Coordinates of C-alpha atoms and ligand atoms in Angstrom, one line a residue:
X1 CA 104.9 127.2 147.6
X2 CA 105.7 123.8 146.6
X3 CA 102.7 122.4 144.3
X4 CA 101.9 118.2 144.3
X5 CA 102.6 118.1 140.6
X6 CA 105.4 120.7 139.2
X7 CA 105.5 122.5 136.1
X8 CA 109.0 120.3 135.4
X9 CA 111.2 118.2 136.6
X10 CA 114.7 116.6 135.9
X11 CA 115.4 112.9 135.6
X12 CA 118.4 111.9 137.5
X13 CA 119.6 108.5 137.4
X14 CA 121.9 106.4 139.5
X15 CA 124.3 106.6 136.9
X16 CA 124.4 110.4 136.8
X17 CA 124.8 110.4 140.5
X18 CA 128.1 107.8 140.5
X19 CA 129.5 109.7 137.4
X20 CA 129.2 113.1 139.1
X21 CA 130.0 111.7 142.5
X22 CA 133.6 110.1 140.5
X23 CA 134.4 113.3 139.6
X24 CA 134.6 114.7 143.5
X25 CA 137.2 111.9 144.2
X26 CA 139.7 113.8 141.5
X27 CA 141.5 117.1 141.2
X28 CA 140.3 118.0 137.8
X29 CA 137.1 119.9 138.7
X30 CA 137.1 122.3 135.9
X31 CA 138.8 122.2 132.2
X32 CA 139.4 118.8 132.7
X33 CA 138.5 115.4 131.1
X34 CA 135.1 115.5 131.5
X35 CA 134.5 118.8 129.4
X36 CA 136.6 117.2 126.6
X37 CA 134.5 114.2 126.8
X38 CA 130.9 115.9 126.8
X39 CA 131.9 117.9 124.2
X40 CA 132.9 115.4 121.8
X41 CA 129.8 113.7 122.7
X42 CA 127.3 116.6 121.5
X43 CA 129.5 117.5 118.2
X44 CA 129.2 113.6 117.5
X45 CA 125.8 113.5 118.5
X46 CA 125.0 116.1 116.1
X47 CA 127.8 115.2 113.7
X48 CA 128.6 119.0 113.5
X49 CA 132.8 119.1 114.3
X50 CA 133.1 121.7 117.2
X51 CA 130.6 121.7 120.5
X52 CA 131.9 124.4 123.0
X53 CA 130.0 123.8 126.7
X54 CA 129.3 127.1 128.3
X55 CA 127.7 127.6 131.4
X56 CA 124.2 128.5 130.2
X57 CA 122.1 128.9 127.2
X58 CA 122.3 133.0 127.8
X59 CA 126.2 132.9 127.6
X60 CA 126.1 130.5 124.4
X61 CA 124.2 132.8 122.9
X62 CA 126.2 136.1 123.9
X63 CA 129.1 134.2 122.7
X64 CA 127.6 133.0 119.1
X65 CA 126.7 136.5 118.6
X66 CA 130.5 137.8 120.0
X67 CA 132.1 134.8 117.7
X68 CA 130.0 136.4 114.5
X69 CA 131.1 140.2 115.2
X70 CA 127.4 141.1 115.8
X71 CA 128.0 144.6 117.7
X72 CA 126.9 148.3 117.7
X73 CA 124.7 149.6 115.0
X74 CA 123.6 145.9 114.6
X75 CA 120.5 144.6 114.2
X76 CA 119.4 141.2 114.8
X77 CA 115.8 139.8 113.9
X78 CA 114.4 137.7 116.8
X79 CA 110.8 136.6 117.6
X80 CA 109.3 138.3 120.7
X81 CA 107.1 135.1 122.0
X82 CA 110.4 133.5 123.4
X83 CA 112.5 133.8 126.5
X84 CA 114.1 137.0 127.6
X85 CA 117.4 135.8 127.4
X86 CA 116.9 136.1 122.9
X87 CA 117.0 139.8 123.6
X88 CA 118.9 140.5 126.2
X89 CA 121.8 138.5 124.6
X90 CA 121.8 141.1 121.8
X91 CA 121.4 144.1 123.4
X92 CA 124.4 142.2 125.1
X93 CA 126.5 143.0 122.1
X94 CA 125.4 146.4 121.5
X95 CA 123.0 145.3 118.7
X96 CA 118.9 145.8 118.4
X97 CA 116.7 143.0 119.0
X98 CA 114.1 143.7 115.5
X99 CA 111.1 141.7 116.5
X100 CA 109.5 139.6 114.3
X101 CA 105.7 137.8 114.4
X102 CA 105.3 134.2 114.8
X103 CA 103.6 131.5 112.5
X104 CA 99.9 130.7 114.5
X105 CA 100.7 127.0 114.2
X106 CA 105.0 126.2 114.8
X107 CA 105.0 129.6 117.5
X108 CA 108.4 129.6 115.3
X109 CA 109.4 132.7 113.3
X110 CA 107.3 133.7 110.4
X111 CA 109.3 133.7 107.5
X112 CA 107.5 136.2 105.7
X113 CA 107.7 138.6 108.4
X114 CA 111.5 138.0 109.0
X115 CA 111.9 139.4 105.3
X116 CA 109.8 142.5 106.2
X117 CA 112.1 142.8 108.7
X118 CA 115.2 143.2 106.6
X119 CA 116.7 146.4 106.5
X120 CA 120.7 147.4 105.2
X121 CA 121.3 147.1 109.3
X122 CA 120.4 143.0 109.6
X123 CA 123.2 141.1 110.3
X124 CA 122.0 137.8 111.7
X125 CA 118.6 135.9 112.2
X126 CA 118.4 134.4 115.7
X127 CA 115.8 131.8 115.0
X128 CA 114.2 129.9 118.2
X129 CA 113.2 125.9 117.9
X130 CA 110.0 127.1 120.2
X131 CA 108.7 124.7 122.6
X132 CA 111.1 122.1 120.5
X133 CA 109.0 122.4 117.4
X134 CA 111.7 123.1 114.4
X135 CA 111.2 126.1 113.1
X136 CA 110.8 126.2 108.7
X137 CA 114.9 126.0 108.3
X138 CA 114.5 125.8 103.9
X139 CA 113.3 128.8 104.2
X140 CA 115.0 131.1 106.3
X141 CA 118.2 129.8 105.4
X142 CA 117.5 130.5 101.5
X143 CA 116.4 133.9 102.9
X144 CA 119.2 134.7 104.8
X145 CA 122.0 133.3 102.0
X146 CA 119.8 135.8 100.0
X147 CA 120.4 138.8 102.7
X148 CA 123.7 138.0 103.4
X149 CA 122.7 137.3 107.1
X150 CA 124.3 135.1 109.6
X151 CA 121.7 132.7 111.2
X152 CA 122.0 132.0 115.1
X153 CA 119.7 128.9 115.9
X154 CA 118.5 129.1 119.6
X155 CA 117.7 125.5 120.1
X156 CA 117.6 125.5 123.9
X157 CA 114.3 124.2 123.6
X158 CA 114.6 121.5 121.0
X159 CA 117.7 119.4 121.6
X160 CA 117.2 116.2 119.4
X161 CA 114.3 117.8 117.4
X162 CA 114.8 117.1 113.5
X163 CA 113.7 119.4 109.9
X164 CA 113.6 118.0 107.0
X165 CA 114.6 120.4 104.2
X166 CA 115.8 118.1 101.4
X167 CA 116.0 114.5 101.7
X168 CA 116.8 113.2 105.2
X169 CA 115.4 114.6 108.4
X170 CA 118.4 117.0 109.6
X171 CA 119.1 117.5 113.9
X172 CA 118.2 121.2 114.7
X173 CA 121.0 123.0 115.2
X174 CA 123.0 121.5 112.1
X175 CA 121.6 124.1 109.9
X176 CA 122.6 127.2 110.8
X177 CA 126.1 129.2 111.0
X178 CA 125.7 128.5 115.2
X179 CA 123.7 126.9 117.0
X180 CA 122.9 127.6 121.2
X181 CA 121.9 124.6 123.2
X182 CA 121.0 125.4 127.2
X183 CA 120.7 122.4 130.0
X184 CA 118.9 124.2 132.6
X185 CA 116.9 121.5 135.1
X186 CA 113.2 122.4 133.2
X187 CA 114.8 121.2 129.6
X188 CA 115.1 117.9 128.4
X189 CA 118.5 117.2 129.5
X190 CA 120.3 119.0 132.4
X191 CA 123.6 119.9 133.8
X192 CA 122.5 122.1 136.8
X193 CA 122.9 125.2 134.8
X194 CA 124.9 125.4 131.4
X195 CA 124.9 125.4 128.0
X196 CA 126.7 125.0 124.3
X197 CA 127.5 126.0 121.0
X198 CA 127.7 124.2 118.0
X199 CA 130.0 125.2 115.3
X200 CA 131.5 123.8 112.3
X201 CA 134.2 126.7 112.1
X202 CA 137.5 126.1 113.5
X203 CA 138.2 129.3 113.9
X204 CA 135.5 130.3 115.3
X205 CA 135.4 127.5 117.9
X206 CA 138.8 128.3 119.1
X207 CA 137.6 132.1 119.3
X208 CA 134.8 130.9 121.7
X209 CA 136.8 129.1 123.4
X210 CA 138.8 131.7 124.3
X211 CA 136.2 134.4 125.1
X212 CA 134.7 131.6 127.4
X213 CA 137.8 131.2 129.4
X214 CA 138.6 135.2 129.6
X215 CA 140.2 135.5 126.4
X216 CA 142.6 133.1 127.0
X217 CA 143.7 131.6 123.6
X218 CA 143.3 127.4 123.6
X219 CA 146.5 126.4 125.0
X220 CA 148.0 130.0 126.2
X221 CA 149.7 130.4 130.1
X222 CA 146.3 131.1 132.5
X223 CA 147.8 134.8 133.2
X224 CA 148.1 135.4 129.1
X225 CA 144.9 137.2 127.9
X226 CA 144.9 137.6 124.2
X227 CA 141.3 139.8 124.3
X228 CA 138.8 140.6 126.4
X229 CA 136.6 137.3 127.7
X230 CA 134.3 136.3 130.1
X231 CA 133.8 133.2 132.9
X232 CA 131.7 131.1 131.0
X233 CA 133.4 127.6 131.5
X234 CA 131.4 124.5 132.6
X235 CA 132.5 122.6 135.5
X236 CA 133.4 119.0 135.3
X237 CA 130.5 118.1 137.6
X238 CA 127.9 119.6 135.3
X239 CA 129.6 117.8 132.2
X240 CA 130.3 114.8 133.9
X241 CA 126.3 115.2 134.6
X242 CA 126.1 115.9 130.6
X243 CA 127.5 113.3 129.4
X244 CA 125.0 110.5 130.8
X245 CA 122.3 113.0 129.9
X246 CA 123.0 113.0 126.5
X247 CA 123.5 109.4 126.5
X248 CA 119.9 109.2 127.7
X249 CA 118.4 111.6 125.1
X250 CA 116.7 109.9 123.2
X251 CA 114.9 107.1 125.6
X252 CA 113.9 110.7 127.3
X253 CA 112.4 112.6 124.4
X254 CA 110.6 109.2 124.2
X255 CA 108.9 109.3 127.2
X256 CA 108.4 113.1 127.1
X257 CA 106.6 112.2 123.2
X258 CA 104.5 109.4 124.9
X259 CA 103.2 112.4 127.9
X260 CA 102.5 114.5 125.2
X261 CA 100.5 111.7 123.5
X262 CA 98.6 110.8 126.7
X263 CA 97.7 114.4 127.5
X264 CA 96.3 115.0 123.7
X265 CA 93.8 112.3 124.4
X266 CA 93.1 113.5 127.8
X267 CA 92.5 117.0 126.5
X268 CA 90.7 116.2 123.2
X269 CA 87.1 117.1 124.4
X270 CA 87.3 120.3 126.1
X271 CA 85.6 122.9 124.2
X272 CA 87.5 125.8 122.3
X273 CA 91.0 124.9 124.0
X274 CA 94.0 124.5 121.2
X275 CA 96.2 121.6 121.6
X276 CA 99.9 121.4 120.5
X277 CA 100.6 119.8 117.4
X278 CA 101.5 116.2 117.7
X279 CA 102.7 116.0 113.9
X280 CA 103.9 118.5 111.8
X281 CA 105.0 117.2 108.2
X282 CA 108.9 117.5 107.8
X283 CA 109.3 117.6 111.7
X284 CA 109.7 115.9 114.4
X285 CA 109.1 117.9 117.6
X286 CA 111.3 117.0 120.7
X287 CA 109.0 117.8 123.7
X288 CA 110.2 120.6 125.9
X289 CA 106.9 121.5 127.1
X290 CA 103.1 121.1 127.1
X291 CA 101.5 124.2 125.9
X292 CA 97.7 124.7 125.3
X293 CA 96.2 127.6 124.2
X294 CA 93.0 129.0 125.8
X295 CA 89.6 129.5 124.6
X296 CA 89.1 133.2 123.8
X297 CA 87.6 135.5 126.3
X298 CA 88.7 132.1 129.1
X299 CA 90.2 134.5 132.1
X300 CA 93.9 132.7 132.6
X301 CA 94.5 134.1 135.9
X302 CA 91.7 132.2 137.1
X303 CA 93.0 129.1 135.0
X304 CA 95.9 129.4 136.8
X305 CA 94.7 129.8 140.5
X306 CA 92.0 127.2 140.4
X307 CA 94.9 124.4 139.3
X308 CA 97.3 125.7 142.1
X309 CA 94.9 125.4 144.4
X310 CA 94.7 122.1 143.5
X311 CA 98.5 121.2 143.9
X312 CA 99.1 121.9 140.0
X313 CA 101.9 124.1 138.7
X314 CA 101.2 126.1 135.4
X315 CA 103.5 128.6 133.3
X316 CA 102.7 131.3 131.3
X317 CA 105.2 130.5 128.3
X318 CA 105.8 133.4 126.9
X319 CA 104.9 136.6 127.6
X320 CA 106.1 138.7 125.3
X321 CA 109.7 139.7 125.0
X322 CA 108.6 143.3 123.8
X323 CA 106.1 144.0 126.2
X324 CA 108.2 143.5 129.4
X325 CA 108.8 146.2 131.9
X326 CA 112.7 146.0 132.2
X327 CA 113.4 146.5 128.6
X328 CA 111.3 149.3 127.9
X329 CA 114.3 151.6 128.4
X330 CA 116.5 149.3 126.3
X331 CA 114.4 149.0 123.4
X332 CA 114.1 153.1 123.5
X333 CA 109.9 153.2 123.0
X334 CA 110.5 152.2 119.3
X335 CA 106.7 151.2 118.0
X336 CA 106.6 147.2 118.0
X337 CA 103.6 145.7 116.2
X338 CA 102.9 142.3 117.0
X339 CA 99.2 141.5 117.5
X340 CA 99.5 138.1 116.4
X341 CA 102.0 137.3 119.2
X342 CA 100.3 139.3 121.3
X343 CA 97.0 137.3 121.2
X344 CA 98.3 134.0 121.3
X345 CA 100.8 134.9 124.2
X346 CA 97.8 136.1 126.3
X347 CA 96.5 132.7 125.9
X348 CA 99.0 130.0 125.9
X349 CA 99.3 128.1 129.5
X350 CA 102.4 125.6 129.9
X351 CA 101.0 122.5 132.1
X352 CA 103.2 119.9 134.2
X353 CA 105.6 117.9 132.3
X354 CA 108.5 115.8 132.3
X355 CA 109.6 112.6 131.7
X356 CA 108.5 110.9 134.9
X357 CA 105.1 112.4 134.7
X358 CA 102.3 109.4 135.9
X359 CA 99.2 108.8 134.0
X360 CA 97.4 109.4 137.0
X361 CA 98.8 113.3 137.6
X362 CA 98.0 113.9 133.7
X363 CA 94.5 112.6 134.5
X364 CA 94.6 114.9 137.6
X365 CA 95.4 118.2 135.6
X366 CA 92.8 117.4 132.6
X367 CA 90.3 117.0 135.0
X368 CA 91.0 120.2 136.9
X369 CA 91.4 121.8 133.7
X370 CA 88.2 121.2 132.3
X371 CA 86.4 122.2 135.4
X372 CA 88.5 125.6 135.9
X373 CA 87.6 126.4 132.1
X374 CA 83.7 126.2 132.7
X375 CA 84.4 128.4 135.8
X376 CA 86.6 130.8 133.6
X377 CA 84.1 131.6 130.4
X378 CA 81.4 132.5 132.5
Ligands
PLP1 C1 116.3 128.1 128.2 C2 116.5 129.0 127.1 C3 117.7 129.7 126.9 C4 118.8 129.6 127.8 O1 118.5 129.7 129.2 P1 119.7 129.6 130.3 O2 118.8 129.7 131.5 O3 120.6 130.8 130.2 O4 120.4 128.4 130.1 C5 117.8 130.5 125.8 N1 116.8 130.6 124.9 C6 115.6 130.0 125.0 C7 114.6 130.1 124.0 C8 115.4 129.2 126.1 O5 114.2 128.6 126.3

């Protein structure tokens, strides 16, 4: 069913629309121009020297672990109150997913708890920018220099979101040995479907490179394979589609801030409901979505129905990586303990947003909100 006011939605201009349409009137619909153009645009934008667009956030990150020889007898520490795509990518490899609990505040990786999770197996942090809120970079990167770990940043969430460890504010995604970006429509910026990596490696870019365009190495005959790749290229249309969407960035996490703002204020009376940080010191959040957290004991599942019968989308971001069904089998009934994640997960609701969201619709979803929470405590 298609609900009056959905959970997300992109914001296509004109511009996107004649630079995508340009595109169709050439040959050059893959590996062309446009991919060499988008790219430099994100390793400039993040002044970090090698971007490599993939065709989604799942292959950037099944590449970054490929491109750091993350494999079989592998583990990799990874918060379970993400997206499923965190572990699947490194079971991927051949590695274990070791779960680790959240802070109650960021959602982000607990540092503490990703040292517990150390053992002689570790090889790599994968640490998630949740809900575009930086996770605390000082200290897992001190932590993982002091492990000898590699650290994976997944900041498909939190494109243009900055951490301030020492001095200035630093882009997410700049701190860590690689970092995953993904532009599927519900994120900040789109290309359709696709993704990237950030590197600062040369060799390593060229290596990803190559395992994105089955192991061809940059430059070798299109029948040459030099190892074992995958399809993971990004068209021209989606990069031509990028590249304004990057341009845009910013002026869009502006508007997203400002609908986070307005929803705050709108939300700022209802009893016993937890509102996303606005401010964090040291960070600045780049809005992916609007999460609330509900009063305790509030049924969701009635949350939820009473807003979509009222035309209103909600999400239930996340339910916990280590509690779904398909990966019971993969994870081989090891015991996970995560009661903070678990409590928080059972509680958090996602609520429409995106750039173009009216007042009026915001207005429309507090309301309803407020009235399906009395209905839900009793
Ligand atoms: C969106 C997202 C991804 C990538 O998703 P794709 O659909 O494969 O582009 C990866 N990790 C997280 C945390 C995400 O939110």
């Amino acid at each position: 069913m298609k609900l009056q006011i959905p959970l997300s939605a992109p914001d296509i201009s004109d511009e996107e629309i004649e630079c995508v349409t340009r595109v169709l009137r050439t040959p050059d619909l893959s590996l062309g121009p446009e991919l060499h153009a988008f790219e430099e645009a994100l390793a400039a934008y993040h002044g970090v020297e090698h971007a490599i667009a993939v065709s989604s956030g799942t292959a950037g990150l099944h590449l970054a672990l490929l491109a750091l020889d993350v494999g079989t007898g592998d583990e990799v520490i990874v918060p379970s109150f993400t997206f499923i795509a965190v572990a699947n990518a490194v079971l991927q490899v051949g590695a274990t997913p070791v779960f680790a609990e959240i802070d109650p505040v960021t959602l982000n990786l607990d540092p503490t708890a990703v040292e517990q999770a150390v053992t002689p197996r570790t090889k790599a942090v994968l640490v998630v920018h949740t809900f575009g809120v930086p996770a605390q970079m000082d200290v897992l990167m001190a932590l993982a220099r002091r492990h000898r770990l590699s650290v994976i940043e997944d900041a498909c969430e939190a494109i243009g979101a900055r951490f301030e460890d020492t001095g200035q504010p630093r882009l997410v995604g700049t701190f860590g040995d690689m970092a995953v970006f993904g532009f599927y429509p519900n994120k900040q910026m789109t290309t359709g479907e696709g993704g990237a990596v950030l590197t600062r490696d040369a060799a390593r870019a060229a290596r990803l490179r190559s395992l994105r365009n089955q192991g061809r190495r940059p430059g070798a005959n299109w029948l040459d394979h030099a190892e074992i790749g995958y399809n993971y290229r990004l068209s021209e249309l989606a990069c031509a589609l990028g590249k304004v969407q990057l341009k845009r960035l910013d002026a869009m996490l502006d508007l997203r801030r400002a609908a986070a703002e307005r929803y705050s204020q709108l939300l700022k009376d209802l009893p016993g409901l937890v509102l996303p940080p606005l401010e964090l010191p040291g960070r600045t959040i780049s809005w992916f979505v609007y999460v609330v957290r509900l009063p305790e004991g509030a049924s969701r599942d009635s949350v939820q129905i009473a807003l979509r019968d009222r035309g209103i989308a909600t999400g239930r971001y996340f339910p916990p990586i280590h509690l779904q069904p398909g990966l019971q089998a993969a994870l081989k009934g090891e015991p996970v303990s995560l009661p903070r994640s678990e409590s928080i997960a059972r509680r958090t609701l996602a609520l429409p947003f995106f750039n173009r969201i009216e007042v009026s619709q915001q207005a429309t979803v507090a309301l309803a909100l407020g009235e399906a929470l009395v209905v839900a405590q009793r």
